[in-house]
C-alpha cells in the first residue's frame, strides 16, 4: 500500500470513527436523534451557539453518560490493540496479547485488591497505580520464567504467560471470595469481565495522555520492533540491543495495560485479533501497523460497547462478553486463513 493510499485509509478511518462516536451517543433506551446529540455537545462549548430546546434528561444522558463512555471505549480499544501489536513483536508469537501474557490478570489483582480491601494509599490514583503495578509484576514474572541463557523463546513466553495468568486469576477469585460485602464482590466480578459504565470526564485525561505518549514513543521504535521479528541476532547486528529494548517495552505496555484495566476491566481479544487484521491489510511494518491497529481497535471496542448496552437493554452485558463472542470466531477465521496461506506457500 503506497504512502498516499495509507494516509487516505487513516483519514477515512478517523472520519468513520468520529461519525461512529456521534451515532453511538444516540443509541440506547432513551431515543435521542444525532442532530440533538450534536447540538448538545456544541452547547457545552458555546452555550450561545444553539438554543437549548431539548430535555434536560437528554443533556445529562449525552454529555455525562454516553459521550464520555464512547470516548473511553475509543481510548481503551486503541490502547489494547497497540499493546497487543507490540507484545506480538516482542516475543515473536502471534498468540501474544495482554490477557495471555499475564498483564491483564496481574493488573486485575491490583485493581480488585483496591476494590475489595479498600486501599487508598494514592488517593484517587490508587486503583490505576495498583493496576499498573500488578500488570508490571504479571509481565515481569512471565518474562523471567520464559527467559534463559539461550534467550527468549516465543513458545516458553506464551506458556509462562498462561501459567502466570492462571495464578493471578486464582488470586483475584480468592480476593472476591474473601469479600464480606456481596455488592463489592459483584462489582469486582463485573469489572473483571469489562465495563465502561464508570466513565467520567475526569477519568479520560490520563488514558488519553498515556495513549498519545505511548503511541508516539512506539512509533519512534517501529524500526526496532520490525527487527525483533527477525530474531535477537539480527536485531543485535543492526545496533538494537533486544534485551534492553524488551525491558523498556515491558514497562511501557504494563503502564498502558494497567491504565486500561483500571478504567475498563479485563477486556479480552482486542489485543489478540486486531493486530492480525492490521497486518493482513498493510503488512508487517510497524510504522503502519501501529496507527492502523489503534484506529481499528478503537472502532471495534466502541461498537462492542454499543452492543453490550443494547443486546439485553435496559440491562447491560459486560463488554468482555461481546468482544469474546466477536473476537473468538474472527480469530478462528484469521487462523484458518493463515494456515491456508502456509499450505499454498509449500
mmCIF file of C-alpha atoms in Angstrom:
data_model
loop_
_atom_site.group_PDB
_atom_site.id
_atom_site.type_symbol
_atom_site.label_atom_id
_atom_site.label_comp_id
_atom_site.label_asym_id
_atom_site.label_seq_id
_atom_site.Cartn_x
_atom_site.Cartn_y
_atom_site.Cartn_z
ATOM 1 C CA UNK A 1 0.000 0.000 0.000
ATOM 2 C CA UNK A 2 1.553 3.302 -1.113
ATOM 3 C CA UNK A 3 2.163 6.077 1.391
ATOM 4 C CA UNK A 4 -0.575 8.298 -0.022
ATOM 5 C CA UNK A 5 -3.028 5.414 -0.087
ATOM 6 C CA UNK A 6 -2.224 4.501 3.512
ATOM 7 C CA UNK A 7 -2.704 8.102 4.626
ATOM 8 C CA UNK A 8 -6.100 8.112 2.881
ATOM 9 C CA UNK A 9 -7.071 4.945 4.758
ATOM 10 C CA UNK A 10 -6.126 6.538 8.087
ATOM 11 C CA UNK A 11 -8.106 9.685 7.295
ATOM 12 C CA UNK A 12 -11.130 7.605 6.252
ATOM 13 C CA UNK A 13 -10.938 5.596 9.483
ATOM 14 C CA UNK A 14 -10.694 8.789 11.560
ATOM 15 C CA UNK A 15 -13.812 10.179 9.859
ATOM 16 C CA UNK A 16 -15.646 6.877 10.322
ATOM 17 C CA UNK A 17 -14.625 6.801 13.978
ATOM 18 C CA UNK A 18 -15.877 10.354 14.580
ATOM 19 C CA UNK A 19 -19.209 9.525 12.923
ATOM 20 C CA UNK A 20 -19.422 6.318 14.958
ATOM 21 C CA UNK A 21 -18.951 8.255 18.193
ATOM 22 C CA UNK A 22 -21.806 10.592 17.254
ATOM 23 C CA UNK A 23 -24.038 7.651 16.343
ATOM 24 C CA UNK A 24 -23.085 5.632 19.448
ATOM 25 C CA UNK A 25 -24.116 8.541 21.654
ATOM 26 C CA UNK A 26 -27.632 8.429 20.185
ATOM 27 C CA UNK A 27 -28.187 4.688 20.685
ATOM 28 C CA UNK A 28 -29.752 3.379 23.862
ATOM 29 C CA UNK A 29 -33.041 3.030 25.762
ATOM 30 C CA UNK A 30 -33.527 6.818 25.563
ATOM 31 C CA UNK A 31 -34.140 7.751 21.920
ATOM 32 C CA UNK A 32 -32.013 10.781 21.034
ATOM 33 C CA UNK A 33 -31.506 11.906 17.442
ATOM 34 C CA UNK A 34 -27.983 12.558 16.086
ATOM 35 C CA UNK A 35 -28.885 16.213 15.470
ATOM 36 C CA UNK A 36 -29.955 16.692 19.071
ATOM 37 C CA UNK A 37 -26.842 14.970 20.389
ATOM 38 C CA UNK A 38 -24.612 17.123 18.205
ATOM 39 C CA UNK A 39 -26.332 20.332 19.299
ATOM 40 C CA UNK A 40 -26.000 19.313 22.965
ATOM 41 C CA UNK A 41 -22.253 18.860 22.512
ATOM 42 C CA UNK A 42 -21.919 22.230 20.756
ATOM 43 C CA UNK A 43 -23.971 23.844 23.534
ATOM 44 C CA UNK A 44 -21.476 22.625 26.153
ATOM 45 C CA UNK A 45 -18.660 24.522 24.439
ATOM 46 C CA UNK A 46 -20.624 27.501 23.131
ATOM 47 C CA UNK A 47 -23.904 27.957 25.033
ATOM 48 C CA UNK A 48 -24.999 30.850 22.803
ATOM 49 C CA UNK A 49 -24.421 28.962 19.538
ATOM 50 C CA UNK A 50 -27.588 26.836 19.654
ATOM 51 C CA UNK A 51 -30.859 27.175 21.582
ATOM 52 C CA UNK A 52 -31.376 24.629 24.373
ATOM 53 C CA UNK A 53 -34.643 23.144 23.050
ATOM 54 C CA UNK A 54 -34.094 19.597 24.353
ATOM 55 C CA UNK A 55 -34.995 17.795 27.555
ATOM 56 C CA UNK A 56 -32.636 18.248 30.493
ATOM 57 C CA UNK A 57 -32.562 14.460 30.897
ATOM 58 C CA UNK A 58 -31.291 14.092 27.329
ATOM 59 C CA UNK A 59 -28.500 16.559 28.022
ATOM 60 C CA UNK A 60 -27.421 14.597 31.098
ATOM 61 C CA UNK A 61 -27.506 11.315 29.152
ATOM 62 C CA UNK A 62 -25.486 12.641 26.217
ATOM 63 C CA UNK A 63 -22.923 14.783 27.984
ATOM 64 C CA UNK A 64 -22.399 12.983 31.287
ATOM 65 C CA UNK A 65 -23.034 9.334 30.370
ATOM 66 C CA UNK A 66 -22.820 8.334 26.722
ATOM 67 C CA UNK A 67 -20.178 10.676 25.300
ATOM 68 C CA UNK A 68 -17.503 10.060 27.966
ATOM 69 C CA UNK A 69 -18.295 6.355 27.734
ATOM 70 C CA UNK A 70 -17.840 6.354 23.959
ATOM 71 C CA UNK A 71 -14.551 8.246 24.258
ATOM 72 C CA UNK A 72 -13.317 5.829 26.933
ATOM 73 C CA UNK A 73 -14.150 2.899 24.637
ATOM 74 C CA UNK A 74 -12.114 4.552 21.880
ATOM 75 C CA UNK A 75 -9.120 5.130 24.176
ATOM 76 C CA UNK A 76 -9.160 1.645 25.714
ATOM 77 C CA UNK A 77 -9.707 -0.092 22.371
ATOM 78 C CA UNK A 78 -6.823 1.771 20.754
ATOM 79 C CA UNK A 79 -4.556 1.134 23.738
ATOM 80 C CA UNK A 80 -5.227 -2.616 23.894
ATOM 81 C CA UNK A 81 -4.716 -3.009 20.136
ATOM 82 C CA UNK A 82 -1.376 -1.177 20.318
ATOM 83 C CA UNK A 83 -0.263 -3.229 23.329
ATOM 84 C CA UNK A 84 -1.142 -6.477 21.552
ATOM 85 C CA UNK A 85 0.776 -5.394 18.468
ATOM 86 C CA UNK A 86 3.881 -4.609 20.498
ATOM 87 C CA UNK A 87 3.727 -7.812 22.552
ATOM 88 C CA UNK A 88 3.440 -9.982 19.444
ATOM 89 C CA UNK A 89 6.575 -8.335 18.065
ATOM 90 C CA UNK A 90 8.461 -8.525 21.365
ATOM 91 C CA UNK A 91 8.036 -12.278 21.794
ATOM 92 C CA UNK A 92 7.674 -13.133 18.088
ATOM 93 C CA UNK A 93 4.454 -15.023 18.754
ATOM 94 C CA UNK A 94 1.081 -14.317 17.077
ATOM 95 C CA UNK A 95 -0.768 -15.552 20.186
ATOM 96 C CA UNK A 96 0.708 -12.900 22.464
ATOM 97 C CA UNK A 97 -1.677 -10.368 23.971
ATOM 98 C CA UNK A 98 -2.145 -8.710 27.398
ATOM 99 C CA UNK A 99 -4.514 -11.464 28.563
ATOM 100 C CA UNK A 100 -2.324 -14.427 27.646
ATOM 101 C CA UNK A 101 0.984 -12.957 28.846
ATOM 102 C CA UNK A 102 -0.201 -12.192 32.377
ATOM 103 C CA UNK A 103 -0.532 -8.418 32.102
ATOM 104 C CA UNK A 104 -4.309 -8.241 32.322
ATOM 105 C CA UNK A 105 -4.614 -10.763 35.160
ATOM 106 C CA UNK A 106 -1.810 -9.049 37.086
ATOM 107 C CA UNK A 107 -3.462 -5.655 36.681
ATOM 108 C CA UNK A 108 -6.759 -7.239 37.741
ATOM 109 C CA UNK A 109 -5.223 -8.451 41.013
ATOM 110 C CA UNK A 110 -4.008 -4.947 41.779
ATOM 111 C CA UNK A 111 -7.305 -3.280 40.932
ATOM 112 C CA UNK A 112 -9.524 -5.869 42.670
ATOM 113 C CA UNK A 113 -7.329 -5.598 45.771
ATOM 114 C CA UNK A 114 -8.143 -1.890 45.901
ATOM 115 C CA UNK A 115 -11.869 -2.541 45.425
ATOM 116 C CA UNK A 116 -12.183 -5.396 47.910
ATOM 117 C CA UNK A 117 -9.679 -4.318 50.585
ATOM 118 C CA UNK A 118 -10.498 -0.612 50.412
ATOM 119 C CA UNK A 119 -6.943 0.624 49.889
ATOM 120 C CA UNK A 120 -6.422 4.345 49.328
ATOM 121 C CA UNK A 121 -2.654 4.837 49.537
ATOM 122 C CA UNK A 122 -2.580 7.138 46.488
ATOM 123 C CA UNK A 123 -5.935 8.878 46.801
ATOM 124 C CA UNK A 124 -7.954 8.902 43.590
ATOM 125 C CA UNK A 125 -4.989 7.371 41.728
ATOM 126 C CA UNK A 126 -4.855 4.285 43.957
ATOM 127 C CA UNK A 127 -6.674 1.990 41.548
ATOM 128 C CA UNK A 128 -4.673 2.866 38.397
ATOM 129 C CA UNK A 129 -1.392 2.746 40.350
ATOM 130 C CA UNK A 130 -2.261 -0.687 41.766
ATOM 131 C CA UNK A 131 -3.344 -1.923 38.335
ATOM 132 C CA UNK A 132 -0.094 -0.696 36.758
ATOM 133 C CA UNK A 133 1.983 -2.370 39.473
ATOM 134 C CA UNK A 134 0.057 -5.613 39.068
ATOM 135 C CA UNK A 135 0.428 -5.530 35.287
ATOM 136 C CA UNK A 136 4.164 -4.910 35.583
ATOM 137 C CA UNK A 137 4.524 -7.839 38.006
ATOM 138 C CA UNK A 138 2.489 -10.093 35.700
ATOM 139 C CA UNK A 139 4.549 -9.285 32.618
ATOM 140 C CA UNK A 140 7.766 -9.450 34.648
ATOM 141 C CA UNK A 141 7.034 -12.920 36.044
ATOM 142 C CA UNK A 142 6.189 -14.259 32.600
ATOM 143 C CA UNK A 143 9.374 -12.739 31.207
ATOM 144 C CA UNK A 144 11.551 -14.195 33.991
ATOM 145 C CA UNK A 145 10.028 -17.662 33.637
ATOM 146 C CA UNK A 146 10.485 -17.662 29.864
ATOM 147 C CA UNK A 147 13.971 -16.186 29.726
ATOM 148 C CA UNK A 148 17.070 -18.351 29.814
ATOM 149 C CA UNK A 149 20.741 -18.286 28.900
ATOM 150 C CA UNK A 150 19.794 -19.241 25.329
ATOM 151 C CA UNK A 151 17.498 -16.244 25.004
ATOM 152 C CA UNK A 152 13.747 -15.720 24.982
ATOM 153 C CA UNK A 153 11.702 -18.496 23.424
ATOM 154 C CA UNK A 154 8.352 -17.371 21.984
ATOM 155 C CA UNK A 155 6.733 -20.678 22.967
ATOM 156 C CA UNK A 156 8.084 -20.511 26.525
ATOM 157 C CA UNK A 157 6.856 -16.930 26.800
ATOM 158 C CA UNK A 158 3.295 -17.919 25.954
ATOM 159 C CA UNK A 159 3.364 -20.941 28.264
ATOM 160 C CA UNK A 160 4.812 -18.850 31.102
ATOM 161 C CA UNK A 161 2.208 -16.152 30.475
ATOM 162 C CA UNK A 162 -0.600 -18.698 30.662
ATOM 163 C CA UNK A 163 0.768 -20.043 33.951
ATOM 164 C CA UNK A 164 1.049 -16.533 35.411
ATOM 165 C CA UNK A 165 -2.461 -15.696 34.206
ATOM 166 C CA UNK A 166 -3.895 -18.741 35.971
ATOM 167 C CA UNK A 167 -2.015 -17.846 39.148
ATOM 168 C CA UNK A 168 -3.257 -14.260 39.226
ATOM 169 C CA UNK A 169 -6.784 -15.296 38.244
ATOM 170 C CA UNK A 170 -6.790 -17.605 41.274
ATOM 171 C CA UNK A 171 -5.614 -14.748 43.494
ATOM 172 C CA UNK A 172 -8.346 -12.487 42.112
ATOM 173 C CA UNK A 173 -11.007 -15.138 42.738
ATOM 174 C CA UNK A 174 -9.708 -15.592 46.298
ATOM 175 C CA UNK A 175 -9.943 -11.845 46.942
ATOM 176 C CA UNK A 176 -13.514 -11.775 45.680
ATOM 177 C CA UNK A 177 -14.418 -14.812 47.770
ATOM 178 C CA UNK A 178 -12.909 -13.185 50.882
ATOM 179 C CA UNK A 179 -15.017 -10.056 50.432
ATOM 180 C CA UNK A 180 -17.657 -9.732 53.132
ATOM 181 C CA UNK A 181 -19.860 -7.437 51.065
ATOM 182 C CA UNK A 182 -21.736 -9.137 48.235
ATOM 183 C CA UNK A 183 -22.127 -5.868 46.340
ATOM 184 C CA UNK A 184 -18.371 -5.312 46.346
ATOM 185 C CA UNK A 185 -17.755 -8.856 45.123
ATOM 186 C CA UNK A 186 -20.340 -8.449 42.373
ATOM 187 C CA UNK A 187 -18.806 -5.132 41.308
ATOM 188 C CA UNK A 188 -15.341 -6.687 41.154
ATOM 189 C CA UNK A 189 -16.610 -9.681 39.156
ATOM 190 C CA UNK A 190 -18.459 -7.478 36.653
ATOM 191 C CA UNK A 191 -15.420 -5.229 36.388
ATOM 192 C CA UNK A 192 -13.148 -8.218 35.673
ATOM 193 C CA UNK A 193 -15.262 -9.039 32.609
ATOM 194 C CA UNK A 194 -15.015 -5.475 31.330
ATOM 195 C CA UNK A 195 -17.274 -2.496 31.882
ATOM 196 C CA UNK A 196 -17.322 1.125 30.732
ATOM 197 C CA UNK A 197 -20.243 2.291 32.838
ATOM 198 C CA UNK A 198 -17.975 4.190 35.213
ATOM 199 C CA UNK A 199 -16.681 6.539 32.504
ATOM 200 C CA UNK A 200 -16.436 10.181 33.584
ATOM 201 C CA UNK A 201 -14.828 13.223 32.053
ATOM 202 C CA UNK A 202 -12.219 13.466 34.812
ATOM 203 C CA UNK A 203 -11.070 9.886 34.060
ATOM 204 C CA UNK A 204 -10.331 10.440 30.382
ATOM 205 C CA UNK A 205 -7.283 12.676 30.661
ATOM 206 C CA UNK A 206 -4.834 10.062 31.967
ATOM 207 C CA UNK A 207 -5.544 7.329 29.381
ATOM 208 C CA UNK A 208 -5.581 9.920 26.579
ATOM 209 C CA UNK A 209 -2.167 11.296 27.558
ATOM 210 C CA UNK A 210 -0.677 7.824 28.059
ATOM 211 C CA UNK A 211 -2.037 6.587 24.731
ATOM 212 C CA UNK A 212 -0.663 9.572 22.810
ATOM 213 C CA UNK A 213 2.748 9.479 24.526
ATOM 214 C CA UNK A 214 2.959 5.684 24.279
ATOM 215 C CA UNK A 215 1.960 5.631 20.632
ATOM 216 C CA UNK A 216 4.455 8.382 19.749
ATOM 217 C CA UNK A 217 7.242 6.502 21.542
ATOM 218 C CA UNK A 218 6.332 3.147 19.993
ATOM 219 C CA UNK A 219 6.039 4.731 16.564
ATOM 220 C CA UNK A 220 9.565 6.055 17.021
ATOM 221 C CA UNK A 221 10.680 2.498 17.874
ATOM 222 C CA UNK A 222 8.869 0.941 14.913
ATOM 223 C CA UNK A 223 12.114 0.019 13.157
ATOM 224 C CA UNK A 224 13.378 -1.731 16.289
ATOM 225 C CA UNK A 225 10.095 -3.657 16.565
ATOM 226 C CA UNK A 226 10.494 -4.722 12.945
ATOM 227 C CA UNK A 227 13.980 -6.037 13.719
ATOM 228 C CA UNK A 228 12.729 -8.030 16.721
ATOM 229 C CA UNK A 229 10.526 -10.019 14.367
ATOM 230 C CA UNK A 230 13.685 -11.330 12.644
ATOM 231 C CA UNK A 231 15.250 -12.541 15.891
ATOM 232 C CA UNK A 232 17.643 -11.256 18.535
ATOM 233 C CA UNK A 233 20.784 -11.906 16.493
ATOM 234 C CA UNK A 234 19.535 -9.820 13.590
ATOM 235 C CA UNK A 235 18.456 -7.010 15.928
ATOM 236 C CA UNK A 236 21.860 -7.009 17.642
ATOM 237 C CA UNK A 237 23.709 -6.936 14.335
ATOM 238 C CA UNK A 238 21.656 -3.877 13.328
ATOM 239 C CA UNK A 239 22.532 -1.988 16.513
ATOM 240 C CA UNK A 240 19.369 -2.727 18.537
ATOM 241 C CA UNK A 241 20.033 -4.401 21.941
ATOM 242 C CA UNK A 242 17.000 -6.740 22.222
ATOM 243 C CA UNK A 243 17.084 -7.388 25.988
ATOM 244 C CA UNK A 244 17.307 -3.700 26.876
ATOM 245 C CA UNK A 245 14.576 -2.854 24.384
ATOM 246 C CA UNK A 246 12.291 -5.548 25.794
ATOM 247 C CA UNK A 247 12.735 -4.282 29.342
ATOM 248 C CA UNK A 248 11.720 -0.776 28.273
ATOM 249 C CA UNK A 249 8.819 -2.055 26.219
ATOM 250 C CA UNK A 250 7.575 -4.198 29.113
ATOM 251 C CA UNK A 251 7.338 -1.081 31.291
ATOM 252 C CA UNK A 252 5.508 0.804 28.526
ATOM 253 C CA UNK A 253 2.992 -1.969 27.841
ATOM 254 C CA UNK A 254 2.498 -2.580 31.584
ATOM 255 C CA UNK A 255 1.648 1.095 32.080
ATOM 256 C CA UNK A 256 -0.784 1.070 29.144
ATOM 257 C CA UNK A 257 -2.329 -2.260 30.177
ATOM 258 C CA UNK A 258 -2.687 -1.253 33.820
ATOM 259 C CA UNK A 259 -4.395 2.004 32.895
ATOM 260 C CA UNK A 260 -6.826 0.236 30.549
ATOM 261 C CA UNK A 261 -7.655 -2.469 33.081
ATOM 262 C CA UNK A 262 -8.120 0.102 35.835
ATOM 263 C CA UNK A 263 -10.654 2.024 33.737
ATOM 264 C CA UNK A 264 -12.426 -0.733 31.795
ATOM 265 C CA UNK A 265 -11.629 -4.060 33.453
ATOM 266 C CA UNK A 266 -10.392 -7.189 31.738
ATOM 267 C CA UNK A 267 -11.375 -6.761 28.091
ATOM 268 C CA UNK A 268 -10.085 -9.654 26.019
ATOM 269 C CA UNK A 269 -9.452 -10.386 22.330
ATOM 270 C CA UNK A 270 -8.849 -6.766 21.275
ATOM 271 C CA UNK A 271 -5.082 -7.074 21.623
ATOM 272 C CA UNK A 272 -5.117 -10.537 20.072
ATOM 273 C CA UNK A 273 -7.295 -10.102 16.978
ATOM 274 C CA UNK A 274 -6.829 -6.507 15.852
ATOM 275 C CA UNK A 275 -3.045 -6.675 15.160
ATOM 276 C CA UNK A 276 -3.576 -9.686 12.885
ATOM 277 C CA UNK A 277 -6.206 -7.860 10.880
ATOM 278 C CA UNK A 278 -3.980 -4.779 10.592
ATOM 279 C CA UNK A 279 -1.045 -6.851 9.314
ATOM 280 C CA UNK A 280 -3.232 -8.503 6.712
ATOM 281 C CA UNK A 281 -4.020 -5.040 5.318
ATOM 282 C CA UNK A 282 -0.659 -3.223 5.499
ATOM 283 C CA UNK A 283 1.947 -5.940 6.042
ATOM 284 C CA UNK A 284 4.372 -6.329 8.964
ATOM 285 C CA UNK A 285 5.897 -2.823 9.016
ATOM 286 C CA UNK A 286 5.066 -1.377 12.451
ATOM 287 C CA UNK A 287 5.194 2.164 11.127
ATOM 288 C CA UNK A 288 1.857 1.318 9.507
ATOM 289 C CA UNK A 289 0.586 -1.469 11.731
ATOM 290 C CA UNK A 290 0.602 0.598 14.947
ATOM 291 C CA UNK A 291 -1.609 3.543 13.822
ATOM 292 C CA UNK A 292 -3.937 1.258 11.869
ATOM 293 C CA UNK A 293 -4.323 -1.139 14.810
ATOM 294 C CA UNK A 294 -5.051 1.789 17.150
ATOM 295 C CA UNK A 295 -7.876 3.094 14.942
ATOM 296 C CA UNK A 296 -9.392 -0.326 14.260
ATOM 297 C CA UNK A 297 -9.168 -1.243 17.954
ATOM 298 C CA UNK A 298 -10.952 1.974 18.903
ATOM 299 C CA UNK A 299 -13.648 1.313 16.308
ATOM 300 C CA UNK A 300 -14.091 -2.309 17.440
ATOM 301 C CA UNK A 301 -14.420 -1.589 21.161
ATOM 302 C CA UNK A 302 -16.744 1.359 20.579
ATOM 303 C CA UNK A 303 -19.276 -0.799 18.725
ATOM 304 C CA UNK A 304 -18.763 -3.683 21.150
ATOM 305 C CA UNK A 305 -19.816 -1.318 23.930
ATOM 306 C CA UNK A 306 -22.873 -0.248 21.947
ATOM 307 C CA UNK A 307 -23.829 -3.912 21.543
ATOM 308 C CA UNK A 308 -23.270 -4.523 25.269
ATOM 309 C CA UNK A 309 -25.745 -1.732 26.052
ATOM 310 C CA UNK A 310 -28.388 -2.796 23.546
ATOM 311 C CA UNK A 311 -28.461 -6.615 23.460
ATOM 312 C CA UNK A 312 -30.459 -7.039 26.694
ATOM 313 C CA UNK A 313 -31.472 -3.393 27.267
ATOM 314 C CA UNK A 314 -32.200 -1.861 29.714
ATOM 315 C CA UNK A 315 -29.736 -4.258 31.383
ATOM 316 C CA UNK A 316 -26.120 -4.287 30.292
ATOM 317 C CA UNK A 317 -23.727 -7.082 29.367
ATOM 318 C CA UNK A 318 -20.051 -6.960 30.357
ATOM 319 C CA UNK A 319 -18.181 -5.669 27.334
ATOM 320 C CA UNK A 320 -15.725 -8.560 27.587
ATOM 321 C CA UNK A 321 -18.567 -10.932 26.703
ATOM 322 C CA UNK A 322 -19.191 -9.078 23.434
ATOM 323 C CA UNK A 323 -15.518 -8.876 22.476
ATOM 324 C CA UNK A 324 -15.141 -12.619 23.116
ATOM 325 C CA UNK A 325 -18.264 -13.512 21.124
ATOM 326 C CA UNK A 326 -16.999 -11.457 18.176
ATOM 327 C CA UNK A 327 -13.256 -11.906 18.612
ATOM 328 C CA UNK A 328 -13.135 -15.694 19.010
ATOM 329 C CA UNK A 329 -14.734 -16.563 15.635
ATOM 330 C CA UNK A 330 -12.843 -13.754 13.893
ATOM 331 C CA UNK A 331 -9.568 -15.072 15.286
ATOM 332 C CA UNK A 332 -10.522 -18.594 14.164
ATOM 333 C CA UNK A 333 -11.115 -17.303 10.629
ATOM 334 C CA UNK A 334 -7.814 -15.407 10.646
ATOM 335 C CA UNK A 335 -6.012 -18.513 11.864
ATOM 336 C CA UNK A 336 -7.622 -20.616 9.150
ATOM 337 C CA UNK A 337 -6.621 -18.016 6.546
ATOM 338 C CA UNK A 338 -3.008 -18.022 7.783
ATOM 339 C CA UNK A 339 -2.841 -21.817 7.700
ATOM 340 C CA UNK A 340 -4.216 -21.861 4.179
ATOM 341 C CA UNK A 341 -1.575 -19.315 3.105
ATOM 342 C CA UNK A 342 1.135 -21.505 4.638
ATOM 343 C CA UNK A 343 -0.151 -24.551 2.759
ATOM 344 C CA UNK A 344 -0.088 -22.643 -0.545
ATOM 345 C CA UNK A 345 3.455 -21.429 0.135
ATOM 346 C CA UNK A 346 4.792 -25.006 0.432
#
